[in-house]
mmCIF file of C-alpha atoms in Angstrom:
data_model
loop_
_atom_site.group_PDB
_atom_site.id
_atom_site.type_symbol
_atom_site.label_atom_id
_atom_site.label_comp_id
_atom_site.label_asym_id
_atom_site.label_seq_id
_atom_site.Cartn_x
_atom_site.Cartn_y
_atom_site.Cartn_z
ATOM 1 C CA MET A 30 0.000 0.000 0.000
ATOM 2 C CA ARG A 31 2.938 2.325 0.584
ATOM 3 C CA LYS A 32 3.838 1.957 -3.091
ATOM 4 C CA VAL A 33 0.246 2.755 -4.074
ATOM 5 C CA MET A 34 0.101 5.910 -1.962
ATOM 6 C CA ARG A 35 3.500 7.302 -2.958
ATOM 7 C CA GLY A 36 4.198 8.911 -6.300
ATOM 8 C CA PRO A 37 2.410 11.325 -8.645
ATOM 9 C CA LEU A 38 -1.353 11.541 -8.188
ATOM 10 C CA PRO A 39 -2.315 11.041 -11.876
ATOM 11 C CA ASP A 40 -0.688 7.585 -11.791
ATOM 12 C CA ILE A 41 -2.409 6.332 -8.621
ATOM 13 C CA ALA A 42 -4.957 4.187 -10.511
ATOM 14 C CA ALA A 43 -2.150 2.289 -12.257
ATOM 15 C CA ARG A 44 -0.426 1.690 -8.917
ATOM 16 C CA LEU A 45 -3.679 0.443 -7.338
ATOM 17 C CA SER A 46 -4.253 -1.841 -10.346
ATOM 18 C CA ARG A 47 -0.831 -3.419 -9.838
ATOM 19 C CA PHE A 48 -1.583 -3.882 -6.137
ATOM 20 C CA LEU A 49 -4.898 -5.642 -6.829
ATOM 21 C CA GLY A 50 -3.289 -7.793 -9.514
ATOM 22 C CA PRO A 51 -3.887 -6.887 -13.178
ATOM 23 C CA LYS A 52 -4.964 -10.466 -13.951
ATOM 24 C CA SER A 53 -8.019 -10.020 -11.732
ATOM 25 C CA HIS A 54 -9.551 -7.206 -13.777
ATOM 26 C CA ASP A 55 -9.678 -5.630 -17.231
ATOM 27 C CA ALA A 56 -10.105 -2.000 -16.198
ATOM 28 C CA LEU A 57 -10.104 0.223 -13.141
ATOM 29 C CA VAL A 58 -11.413 3.775 -12.661
ATOM 30 C CA ILE A 59 -11.078 6.119 -9.672
ATOM 31 C CA PHE A 60 -13.531 9.024 -9.796
ATOM 32 C CA THR A 61 -13.176 12.031 -7.514
ATOM 33 C CA ARG A 62 -14.562 15.522 -7.922
ATOM 34 C CA GLU A 63 -11.698 16.857 -5.764
ATOM 35 C CA CYS A 64 -9.312 16.482 -8.706
ATOM 36 C CA THR A 65 -10.700 19.129 -11.013
ATOM 37 C CA GLY A 66 -8.046 18.659 -13.689
ATOM 38 C CA ARG A 67 -8.420 14.904 -13.978
ATOM 39 C CA PRO A 68 -11.476 13.657 -12.058
ATOM 40 C CA ARG A 69 -10.982 10.197 -13.600
ATOM 41 C CA LYS A 70 -7.853 8.182 -12.817
ATOM 42 C CA VAL A 71 -7.803 5.082 -15.034
ATOM 43 C CA ALA A 72 -5.844 1.903 -15.671
ATOM 44 C CA GLY A 73 -6.332 -1.123 -17.883
ATOM 45 C CA ASN A 74 -8.012 -1.775 -21.223
ATOM 46 C CA ARG A 75 -8.056 1.494 -23.183
ATOM 47 C CA ASP A 76 -11.117 0.347 -25.160
ATOM 48 C CA ILE A 77 -12.994 0.506 -21.854
ATOM 49 C CA VAL A 78 -11.423 3.310 -19.822
ATOM 50 C CA ASP A 79 -11.296 5.770 -22.739
ATOM 51 C CA ARG A 80 -15.064 5.411 -23.226
ATOM 52 C CA VAL A 81 -16.103 5.820 -19.595
ATOM 53 C CA THR A 82 -18.126 9.017 -19.162
ATOM 54 C CA ILE A 83 -18.651 11.296 -16.181
ATOM 55 C CA ASP A 84 -22.426 10.752 -16.442
ATOM 56 C CA GLU A 85 -21.978 6.974 -16.147
ATOM 57 C CA LEU A 86 -19.763 7.359 -13.090
ATOM 58 C CA ASP A 87 -22.198 9.804 -11.495
ATOM 59 C CA GLU A 88 -25.047 7.340 -12.044
ATOM 60 C CA ILE A 89 -23.060 4.488 -10.477
ATOM 61 C CA LYS A 90 -22.137 6.682 -7.509
ATOM 62 C CA ARG A 91 -25.763 7.685 -6.940
ATOM 63 C CA SER A 92 -26.738 4.003 -6.819
ATOM 64 C CA ILE A 93 -24.404 3.335 -3.868
ATOM 65 C CA THR A 94 -24.716 4.836 -0.401
ATOM 66 C CA PRO A 95 -21.551 6.484 1.025
ATOM 67 C CA GLY A 96 -19.423 3.753 2.554
ATOM 68 C CA GLY A 97 -21.199 1.089 0.496
ATOM 69 C CA ALA A 98 -20.163 -1.318 -2.256
ATOM 70 C CA ARG A 99 -21.842 -3.117 -5.131
ATOM 71 C CA ASP A 100 -21.233 -6.172 -7.327
ATOM 72 C CA ASP A 101 -23.662 -5.811 -10.226
ATOM 73 C CA VAL A 102 -24.183 -5.371 -13.964
ATOM 74 C CA LEU A 103 -24.367 -1.650 -14.790
ATOM 75 C CA LEU A 104 -23.804 0.709 -17.718
ATOM 76 C CA LEU A 105 -20.116 1.576 -18.152
ATOM 77 C CA ALA A 106 -18.219 2.654 -21.281
ATOM 78 C CA GLY A 107 -21.417 2.444 -23.316
ATOM 79 C CA SER A 108 -22.211 -1.205 -22.465
ATOM 80 C CA GLN A 109 -23.773 -3.209 -19.674
ATOM 81 C CA ARG A 110 -20.879 -4.778 -17.758
ATOM 82 C CA ARG A 111 -20.325 -6.579 -14.506
ATOM 83 C CA ILE A 112 -18.518 -4.223 -12.137
ATOM 84 C CA TRP A 113 -17.292 -4.026 -8.588
ATOM 85 C CA ALA A 114 -17.911 -0.530 -7.236
ATOM 86 C CA VAL A 115 -16.991 1.069 -3.908
ATOM 87 C CA ARG A 116 -18.091 4.522 -2.760
ATOM 88 C CA ASP A 117 -15.849 5.865 -0.013
ATOM 89 C CA PRO A 118 -17.567 7.803 2.825
ATOM 90 C CA ASP A 119 -15.776 10.925 1.553
ATOM 91 C CA ASP A 120 -17.479 10.418 -1.861
ATOM 92 C CA THR A 121 -14.590 9.056 -3.938
ATOM 93 C CA LEU A 122 -15.671 6.219 -6.242
ATOM 94 C CA LEU A 123 -13.791 3.080 -7.347
ATOM 95 C CA VAL A 124 -15.082 1.040 -10.295
ATOM 96 C CA VAL A 125 -13.399 -2.233 -11.276
ATOM 97 C CA VAL A 126 -14.300 -4.289 -14.355
ATOM 98 C CA PRO A 127 -13.413 -7.882 -13.352
ATOM 99 C CA ARG A 128 -12.309 -10.524 -15.779
ATOM 100 C CA ALA A 129 -14.779 -13.299 -16.544
ATOM 101 C CA SER A 130 -12.555 -15.808 -14.774
ATOM 102 C CA SER A 131 -12.332 -13.752 -11.567
ATOM 103 C CA SER A 132 -13.796 -15.219 -8.412
ATOM 104 C CA ASP A 133 -16.342 -13.335 -6.339
ATOM 105 C CA PRO A 134 -14.646 -10.448 -4.559
ATOM 106 C CA ASP A 135 -14.492 -9.682 -0.865
ATOM 107 C CA LEU A 136 -16.035 -6.221 -1.172
ATOM 108 C CA ALA A 137 -15.270 -5.424 2.477
ATOM 109 C CA ASP A 138 -11.547 -5.944 1.835
ATOM 110 C CA LEU A 139 -11.730 -3.935 -1.397
ATOM 111 C CA ALA A 140 -13.490 -1.106 0.451
ATOM 112 C CA ALA A 141 -10.847 -1.117 3.188
ATOM 113 C CA VAL A 142 -8.003 -0.910 0.676
ATOM 114 C CA PHE A 143 -9.727 1.813 -1.307
ATOM 115 C CA GLY A 144 -10.398 3.788 1.878
ATOM 116 C CA ILE A 145 -6.639 4.170 2.312
ATOM 117 C CA VAL A 146 -6.212 5.183 -1.338
ATOM 118 C CA ALA A 147 -9.068 7.716 -1.162
ATOM 119 C CA THR A 148 -7.515 9.272 1.941
ATOM 120 C CA ALA A 149 -4.145 9.540 0.176
ATOM 121 C CA ILE A 150 -5.822 11.294 -2.764
ATOM 122 C CA GLN A 151 -7.555 13.776 -0.468
ATOM 123 C CA HIS A 152 -4.308 14.541 1.345
ATOM 124 C CA GLN A 153 -2.433 15.181 -1.911
ATOM 125 C CA VAL A 154 -5.194 17.462 -3.197
ATOM 126 C CA ALA A 155 -5.377 19.344 0.109
ATOM 127 C CA GLN A 156 -1.597 19.768 0.132
ATOM 128 C CA ALA A 157 -1.815 21.340 -3.348
ATOM 129 C CA SER A 158 1.849 20.897 -4.224
ATOM 130 C CA PRO A 159 3.218 22.966 -7.128
ATOM 131 C CA ASP A 160 3.518 19.862 -9.314
ATOM 132 C CA TYR A 161 -0.105 18.906 -8.617
ATOM 133 C CA LEU A 162 -1.317 22.444 -9.359
ATOM 134 C CA ALA A 163 0.650 22.655 -12.616
ATOM 135 C CA GLU A 164 -0.540 19.258 -13.856
ATOM 136 C CA SER A 165 -4.140 19.947 -12.841
ATOM 137 C CA ARG A 166 -4.214 23.378 -14.459
ATOM 138 C CA ALA A 167 -2.680 22.015 -17.675
ATOM 139 C CA ALA A 168 -5.292 19.236 -17.772
ATOM 140 C CA SER A 169 -8.135 21.671 -17.039
ATOM 141 C CA SER A 170 -7.005 24.059 -19.766
ATOM 142 C CA GLU A 171 -6.621 21.257 -22.305
ATOM 143 C CA ARG A 172 -10.069 19.855 -21.465
ATOM 144 C CA ALA A 173 -11.706 23.283 -21.723
ATOM 145 C CA ARG A 174 -9.970 23.946 -25.057
ATOM 146 C CA THR A 175 -11.103 20.591 -26.459
ATOM 147 C CA ILE A 176 -14.691 21.133 -25.332
ATOM 148 C CA ALA A 177 -14.711 24.597 -26.901
ATOM 149 C CA GLU A 178 -13.408 23.285 -30.218
ATOM 150 C CA LEU A 179 -15.918 20.425 -30.336
ATOM 151 C CA THR A 180 -18.745 22.769 -29.384
ATOM 152 C CA GLU A 181 -17.904 25.164 -32.205
ATOM 153 C CA VAL A 182 -17.806 22.371 -34.782
ATOM 154 C CA HIS A 183 -21.048 20.706 -33.693
ATOM 155 C CA GLU A 184 -22.834 24.007 -33.166
ATOM 156 C CA ALA A 185 -22.050 25.036 -36.742
ATOM 157 C CA THR A 186 -23.306 21.668 -38.045
ATOM 158 C CA LEU A 187 -26.547 21.773 -36.043
ATOM 159 C CA SER A 188 -27.215 25.392 -36.961
ATOM 160 C CA SER A 189 -26.819 24.508 -40.624
ATOM 161 C CA MET A 190 -29.253 21.598 -40.188
ATOM 162 C CA LEU A 191 -31.802 23.854 -38.539
ATOM 163 C CA GLN A 192 -31.617 26.394 -41.339
ATOM 164 C CA THR A 193 -32.225 23.633 -43.859
ATOM 165 C CA LEU A 194 -35.088 22.050 -41.891
ATOM 166 C CA ARG A 195 -36.817 25.380 -41.360
ATOM 167 C CA SER A 196 -36.717 26.221 -45.040
ATOM 168 C CA ASN A 197 -40.158 26.702 -46.604
ATOM 169 C CA ASP A 198 -38.897 25.027 -49.763
ATOM 170 C CA LEU A 199 -39.001 21.586 -48.097
ATOM 171 C CA ASP A 200 -42.029 19.264 -48.181
ATOM 172 C CA ASP A 201 -43.359 16.921 -45.525
ATOM 173 C CA ARG A 202 -44.109 19.440 -42.778
ATOM 174 C CA ARG A 203 -44.428 16.918 -39.906
ATOM 175 C CA ALA A 204 -41.049 15.281 -40.582
ATOM 176 C CA ARG A 205 -39.457 18.696 -40.863
ATOM 177 C CA ILE A 206 -40.938 19.815 -37.508
ATOM 178 C CA THR A 207 -39.777 16.608 -35.758
ATOM 179 C CA ALA A 208 -36.254 16.838 -37.155
ATOM 180 C CA SER A 209 -36.111 20.544 -36.311
ATOM 181 C CA GLU A 210 -37.088 19.881 -32.685
ATOM 182 C CA THR A 211 -34.476 17.130 -32.429
ATOM 183 C CA ALA A 212 -31.738 19.396 -33.764
ATOM 184 C CA SER A 213 -32.841 22.256 -31.460
ATOM 185 C CA ASN A 214 -32.685 20.010 -28.379
ATOM 186 C CA ALA A 215 -29.257 18.719 -29.431
ATOM 187 C CA LEU A 216 -28.042 22.293 -29.847
ATOM 188 C CA ILE A 217 -29.272 23.271 -26.371
ATOM 189 C CA THR A 218 -27.585 20.209 -24.850
ATOM 190 C CA LEU A 219 -24.349 20.977 -26.670
ATOM 191 C CA ARG A 220 -24.276 24.591 -25.537
ATOM 192 C CA SER A 221 -24.720 23.465 -21.936
ATOM 193 C CA ALA A 222 -21.688 21.137 -22.113
ATOM 194 C CA GLY A 223 -19.208 23.920 -21.399
ATOM 195 C CA ALA A 224 -21.333 25.279 -18.565
ATOM 196 C CA GLU A 225 -21.650 21.810 -17.007
ATOM 197 C CA ASP A 226 -17.895 21.295 -17.220
ATOM 198 C CA ARG A 227 -17.343 24.586 -15.390
ATOM 199 C CA VAL A 228 -19.763 23.515 -12.661
ATOM 200 C CA HIS A 229 -17.737 20.347 -12.096
ATOM 201 C CA SER A 230 -14.331 22.078 -12.246
ATOM 202 C CA GLU A 231 -15.087 25.185 -10.148
ATOM 203 C CA GLU A 232 -16.105 25.926 -6.581
ATOM 204 C CA ALA A 233 -18.419 28.735 -5.520
ATOM 205 C CA VAL A 234 -16.308 31.194 -3.551
ATOM 206 C CA THR A 235 -18.616 30.832 -0.538
ATOM 207 C CA THR A 236 -18.252 27.027 -0.669
ATOM 208 C CA ALA A 237 -14.453 27.291 -0.903
ATOM 209 C CA PHE A 238 -14.393 29.639 2.109
ATOM 210 C CA ALA A 239 -16.693 27.389 4.132
ATOM 211 C CA LYS A 240 -14.349 24.444 3.497
ATOM 212 C CA LEU A 241 -11.454 26.583 4.699
ATOM 213 C CA GLN A 242 -13.231 27.381 7.958
ATOM 214 C CA GLY A 243 -13.793 23.689 8.579
ATOM 215 C CA GLN A 244 -10.094 22.961 7.970
ATOM 216 C CA LEU A 245 -8.812 25.749 10.224
ATOM 217 C CA ARG A 246 -10.803 24.951 13.351
ATOM 218 C CA PRO A 247 -8.959 21.681 14.148
ATOM 219 C CA LEU A 248 -5.595 23.445 13.687
ATOM 220 C CA LEU A 249 -6.369 25.935 16.449
ATOM 221 C CA ARG A 250 -8.330 23.747 18.838
ATOM 222 C CA HIS A 251 -5.464 23.695 21.347
ATOM 223 C CA ARG A 252 -5.172 27.491 21.504
ATOM 224 C CA ASP A 253 -7.524 30.037 23.039
ATOM 225 C CA VAL A 254 -7.752 32.073 19.835
ATOM 226 C CA VAL A 255 -10.656 34.161 18.587
ATOM 227 C CA VAL A 256 -10.928 33.797 14.816
ATOM 228 C CA ASP A 257 -12.911 36.361 12.843
ATOM 229 C CA PHE A 258 -13.957 35.068 9.430
ATOM 230 C CA VAL A 259 -14.908 37.724 6.877
ATOM 231 C CA ASP A 260 -17.011 35.966 4.246
ATOM 232 C CA PRO A 261 -16.549 36.718 0.556
ATOM 233 C CA PRO A 262 -19.510 38.176 -1.365
ATOM 234 C CA ALA A 263 -22.131 35.549 -2.157
ATOM 235 C CA ASP A 264 -22.174 36.630 -5.800
ATOM 236 C CA GLY A 265 -18.388 36.503 -6.146
ATOM 237 C CA ARG A 266 -16.884 34.776 -9.133
ATOM 238 C CA PRO A 267 -16.392 30.991 -8.763
ATOM 239 C CA LEU A 268 -12.855 29.712 -8.179
ATOM 240 C CA PRO A 269 -11.156 27.171 -10.448
ATOM 241 C CA GLY A 270 -10.513 24.011 -8.473
ATOM 242 C CA GLU A 271 -6.723 24.446 -8.544
ATOM 243 C CA VAL A 272 -7.029 27.981 -7.135
ATOM 244 C CA ALA A 273 -9.429 26.875 -4.386
ATOM 245 C CA HIS A 274 -7.160 24.004 -3.281
ATOM 246 C CA ALA A 275 -4.032 26.180 -3.355
ATOM 247 C CA ALA A 276 -5.703 29.058 -1.505
ATOM 248 C CA ARG A 277 -6.809 26.810 1.339
ATOM 249 C CA ALA A 278 -3.400 25.122 1.561
ATOM 250 C CA MET A 279 -1.597 28.483 1.726
ATOM 251 C CA VAL A 280 -3.969 29.909 4.340
ATOM 252 C CA ARG A 281 -3.435 26.813 6.492
ATOM 253 C CA ALA A 282 0.340 27.282 6.215
ATOM 254 C CA ILE A 283 0.032 30.964 7.170
ATOM 255 C CA VAL A 284 -2.197 30.210 10.160
ATOM 256 C CA LEU A 285 0.275 27.556 11.369
ATOM 257 C CA ALA A 286 3.097 30.104 11.067
ATOM 258 C CA PHE A 287 1.082 32.575 13.143
ATOM 259 C CA ASP A 288 0.252 29.804 15.626
ATOM 260 C CA ALA A 289 3.981 29.088 16.133
ATOM 261 C CA GLN A 290 4.365 32.441 17.916
ATOM 262 C CA THR A 291 4.491 32.413 21.694
ATOM 263 C CA GLU A 292 1.338 34.490 21.943
ATOM 264 C CA LEU A 293 -1.735 34.500 19.733
ATOM 265 C CA THR A 294 -5.120 35.748 20.876
ATOM 266 C CA ARG A 295 -6.928 36.844 17.728
ATOM 267 C CA LEU A 296 -6.918 36.092 13.995
ATOM 268 C CA ARG A 297 -8.786 37.688 11.129
ATOM 269 C CA VAL A 298 -9.202 35.715 7.889
ATOM 270 C CA ALA A 299 -10.837 37.561 5.001
ATOM 271 C CA TRP A 300 -11.522 36.552 1.406
ATOM 272 C CA ASP A 301 -12.740 38.754 -1.386
ATOM 273 C CA CYS A 302 -13.226 38.006 -5.034
ATOM 274 C CA GLY A 303 -12.434 40.790 -7.460
ATOM 275 C CA GLY A 304 -13.163 40.537 -11.143
ATOM 276 C CA ASP A 305 -9.924 38.745 -11.997
ATOM 277 C CA ASN A 306 -8.414 37.678 -8.656
ATOM 278 C CA VAL A 307 -9.190 36.116 -5.311
ATOM 279 C CA LEU A 308 -7.908 38.398 -2.545
ATOM 280 C CA ILE A 309 -6.933 36.845 0.789
ATOM 281 C CA GLU A 310 -5.830 38.623 3.940
ATOM 282 C CA ILE A 311 -4.791 37.081 7.262
ATOM 283 C CA ARG A 312 -4.049 39.318 10.240
ATOM 284 C CA ASP A 313 -3.245 38.616 13.863
ATOM 285 C CA ALA A 314 -2.926 40.505 17.100
ATOM 286 C CA GLY A 315 0.228 38.643 18.081
ATOM 287 C CA PRO A 316 3.754 39.687 18.974
ATOM 288 C CA GLY A 317 4.803 40.217 15.329
ATOM 289 C CA THR A 318 7.505 37.555 15.335
ATOM 290 C CA VAL A 319 6.471 35.630 12.212
ATOM 291 C CA ASP A 320 9.510 34.625 10.129
ATOM 292 C CA ARG A 321 8.742 36.480 6.906
ATOM 293 C CA ASN A 322 11.492 34.866 4.804
ATOM 294 C CA ALA A 323 10.621 31.325 5.875
ATOM 295 C CA LEU A 324 6.950 31.897 5.092
ATOM 296 C CA MET A 325 7.762 33.363 1.683
ATOM 297 C CA ARG A 326 9.921 30.337 0.838
ATOM 298 C CA GLN A 327 7.205 27.959 1.978
ATOM 299 C CA LEU A 328 4.555 29.539 -0.234
ATOM 300 C CA SER A 329 6.685 30.481 -3.243
ATOM 301 C CA GLY A 330 6.206 27.228 -5.181
ATOM 302 C CA ARG A 331 2.403 27.390 -5.185
ATOM 303 C CA LEU A 332 2.387 31.135 -5.849
ATOM 304 C CA GLN A 333 4.776 30.811 -8.783
ATOM 305 C CA THR A 334 2.693 28.019 -10.294
ATOM 306 C CA LEU A 335 -0.507 30.098 -10.128
ATOM 307 C CA ARG A 336 1.304 33.406 -10.820
ATOM 308 C CA GLY A 337 0.110 34.881 -7.569
ATOM 309 C CA ASP A 338 1.567 37.649 -5.422
ATOM 310 C CA ILE A 339 2.203 37.859 -1.690
ATOM 311 C CA GLU A 340 2.882 40.639 0.774
ATOM 312 C CA VAL A 341 4.035 39.889 4.320
ATOM 313 C CA GLU A 342 4.351 42.396 7.151
ATOM 314 C CA SER A 343 5.469 41.470 10.644
ATOM 315 C CA ILE A 344 6.117 44.304 13.101
ATOM 316 C CA PRO A 345 7.328 43.403 16.615
ATOM 317 C CA GLY A 346 4.791 44.458 19.180
ATOM 318 C CA TRP A 347 2.102 45.201 16.595
ATOM 319 C CA GLY A 348 1.319 41.937 14.841
ATOM 320 C CA SER A 349 1.538 40.390 11.387
ATOM 321 C CA ARG A 350 -0.371 40.576 8.131
ATOM 322 C CA VAL A 351 -0.218 38.439 4.987
ATOM 323 C CA GLU A 352 -2.002 39.326 1.772
ATOM 324 C CA LEU A 353 -2.333 36.955 -1.183
ATOM 325 C CA ILE A 354 -3.535 37.848 -4.669
ATOM 326 C CA ILE A 355 -4.217 34.838 -6.909
ATOM 327 C CA PRO A 356 -5.415 35.236 -10.524
ATOM 328 C CA LEU A 357 -8.564 33.272 -11.317
ATOM 329 C CA ASP A 358 -7.715 32.787 -14.992
ATOM 330 C CA PRO A 359 -4.681 30.950 -16.325
ATOM 331 C CA PRO A 360 -2.359 33.132 -18.410
ATOM 332 C CA ALA A 361 -2.726 33.313 -22.146
ATOM 333 C CA ALA A 362 -1.653 29.922 -23.389
ATOM 334 C CA ARG A 363 1.840 29.628 -24.809
ATOM 335 C CA PRO A 364 2.236 27.058 -27.586
ATOM 336 C CA ASP A 365 4.901 25.216 -25.586
ATOM 337 C CA GLU A 366 2.778 25.020 -22.426
ATOM 338 C CA HIS A 367 0.087 23.010 -24.212
ATOM 339 C CA LEU A 368 2.806 20.383 -24.662
ATOM 340 C CA LEU A 369 3.092 19.959 -20.888
ATOM 341 C CA ASN A 370 -0.107 17.935 -21.019
ATOM 342 C CA THR A 371 1.746 15.303 -23.094
ATOM 343 C CA LEU A 372 4.255 14.584 -20.307
ATOM 344 C CA ASN A 373 3.609 11.638 -18.028
ATOM 345 C CA PRO A 374 3.866 12.087 -14.228
ATOM 346 C CA ARG A 375 7.519 10.945 -14.028
ATOM 347 C CA GLU A 376 8.536 13.260 -16.877
ATOM 348 C CA LEU A 377 6.829 16.184 -15.112
ATOM 349 C CA GLU A 378 8.793 15.273 -11.986
ATOM 350 C CA VAL A 379 12.071 15.227 -13.946
ATOM 351 C CA LEU A 380 11.189 18.546 -15.586
ATOM 352 C CA GLY A 381 10.749 20.057 -12.129
ATOM 353 C CA HIS A 382 14.330 19.109 -11.282
ATOM 354 C CA LEU A 383 15.618 20.404 -14.618
ATOM 355 C CA ALA A 384 13.910 23.729 -13.868
ATOM 356 C CA VAL A 385 16.144 24.239 -10.827
ATOM 357 C CA GLY A 386 19.310 23.278 -12.706
ATOM 358 C CA LYS A 387 19.938 19.787 -11.350
ATOM 359 C CA ARG A 388 22.146 17.369 -13.266
ATOM 360 C CA ASN A 389 21.280 13.733 -13.980
ATOM 361 C CA LEU A 390 23.216 12.326 -11.013
ATOM 362 C CA ALA A 391 21.466 14.617 -8.523
ATOM 363 C CA ILE A 392 18.039 13.841 -10.019
ATOM 364 C CA ALA A 393 18.752 10.093 -9.912
ATOM 365 C CA GLU A 394 19.742 10.292 -6.247
ATOM 366 C CA GLU A 395 16.649 12.361 -5.421
ATOM 367 C CA LEU A 396 14.231 9.989 -7.176
ATOM 368 C CA GLY A 397 16.026 6.778 -6.236
ATOM 369 C CA ILE A 398 16.487 5.536 -9.806
ATOM 370 C CA SER A 399 19.476 5.025 -12.092
ATOM 371 C CA GLN A 400 21.206 7.712 -14.170
ATOM 372 C CA SER A 401 20.424 5.782 -17.356
ATOM 373 C CA THR A 402 16.719 5.931 -16.500
ATOM 374 C CA ILE A 403 17.008 9.678 -15.897
ATOM 375 C CA LYS A 404 18.694 10.092 -19.303
ATOM 376 C CA PHE A 405 15.780 8.225 -20.867
ATOM 377 C CA HIS A 406 13.236 10.501 -19.153
ATOM 378 C CA VAL A 407 15.173 13.673 -20.060
ATOM 379 C CA ALA A 408 15.255 12.590 -23.698
ATOM 380 C CA GLY A 409 11.502 12.006 -23.559
ATOM 381 C CA VAL A 410 10.916 15.464 -22.059
ATOM 382 C CA LEU A 411 13.010 17.181 -24.744
ATOM 383 C CA LYS A 412 11.236 15.307 -27.535
ATOM 384 C CA LYS A 413 7.707 15.947 -26.273
ATOM 385 C CA LEU A 414 8.370 19.629 -25.601
ATOM 386 C CA GLY A 415 10.059 20.046 -28.986
ATOM 387 C CA VAL A 416 13.210 21.640 -27.547
ATOM 388 C CA ALA A 417 16.883 21.082 -28.269
ATOM 389 C CA ASN A 418 18.415 21.141 -24.790
ATOM 390 C CA ARG A 419 17.841 21.033 -21.044
ATOM 391 C CA GLY A 420 17.936 24.821 -20.706
ATOM 392 C CA GLU A 421 15.011 25.320 -23.082
ATOM 393 C CA ALA A 422 13.018 22.618 -21.269
ATOM 394 C CA ALA A 423 13.852 24.238 -17.926
ATOM 395 C CA ALA A 424 12.585 27.594 -19.201
ATOM 396 C CA ILE A 425 9.218 26.035 -20.080
ATOM 397 C CA GLY A 426 9.049 24.382 -16.655
ATOM 398 C CA ILE A 427 9.862 27.640 -14.869
ATOM 399 C CA ARG A 428 7.213 29.572 -16.830
ATOM 400 C CA ALA A 429 4.645 26.917 -15.895
ATOM 401 C CA GLY A 430 5.707 26.940 -12.241
ATOM 402 C CA ILE A 431 6.940 23.344 -12.308
ATOM 403 C CA VAL A 432 9.877 23.121 -9.919
ATOM 404 C CA SER A 433 11.165 20.297 -7.736
ATOM 405 C CA GLY A 434 9.593 19.959 -4.307
ATOM 406 C CA ASP A 435 12.716 20.924 -2.344
ATOM 407 C CA ALA A 436 13.102 24.140 -4.344
ATOM 408 C CA ALA A 437 9.433 24.987 -3.824
ATOM 409 C CA THR A 438 9.748 24.753 -0.055
#
């Protein structure tokens, strides 16, 4: 299980598949709304996992109570299939397509194993490391771009059909009316696809702030601290999932830094949502001994990835204040940054080390693999990014905020 839990988040389904034994199943899908960039983590037969839809997974999840499991024949990847499904109490779903020769499963054991995996996923998302944020944002941007392109193509086709069907030059009025209604309904459904995707990949700012409050209370339960929460406007702009996760992780880190002072009696946590940014301010009435440089180093990786800004003031005897400004929109896409989505999790990890100037030997020692394997991964990174050398690859990684974990902290 340690091997399953460690490593890049996008690859966790493959690691769980190896743990369960690939011969026991044809396909495996982990479905979690917490991962806005890639809500589906898949492993196994591509003819199955590539056809699995969000609607199918939602329907399976609704059929199982939280903490429950099911061994049944249900719709998946466009066909009725026998599946084993587990819904974790925290709402993460596991769907396994067993092989015909597989024996009946012990669903209680499967649920126990998946409970550990689901917890590991939630911890990684809550931590919001720079690598996770960069990969998630790249996946979100690529998905949104693809949906937009498909919508434009199909919208043009359906609009052309409607114009033809509504023409008075055509005969057979009833057939024309029926076909016209069908095309109109398809057009409405298509136009809602982008809106539905945004619903699944964004959090209302009030929801994001409420989650933050729930996460902060346990951190301060041992201190007699009054915390004033200033709610964001109810009509504030929704936050992309990556921004919401990163904002909560950074506020937790700031509060822990404030809590490390010898005296802390009052905290003020305020969120606002301007047109283009989420604005966060944390103040205290403490002794003003927060280590500004250490806090800046701790937050720099996430801020660089999301192109945010920070201002820290700590005045002895007066208290401390931290202000974060995080853009809600990703920057205008660079042609090279779209290529980041082609890198696998290990290549993204290697790119992060290249971005801070590490050589192959140092990367090999850090990742616990051989230099020859690192050379192979570096070659793959250069090829996929279309660059000639390590420096050009590093520049792309730096622009995208992908840096190795030790440099980010």
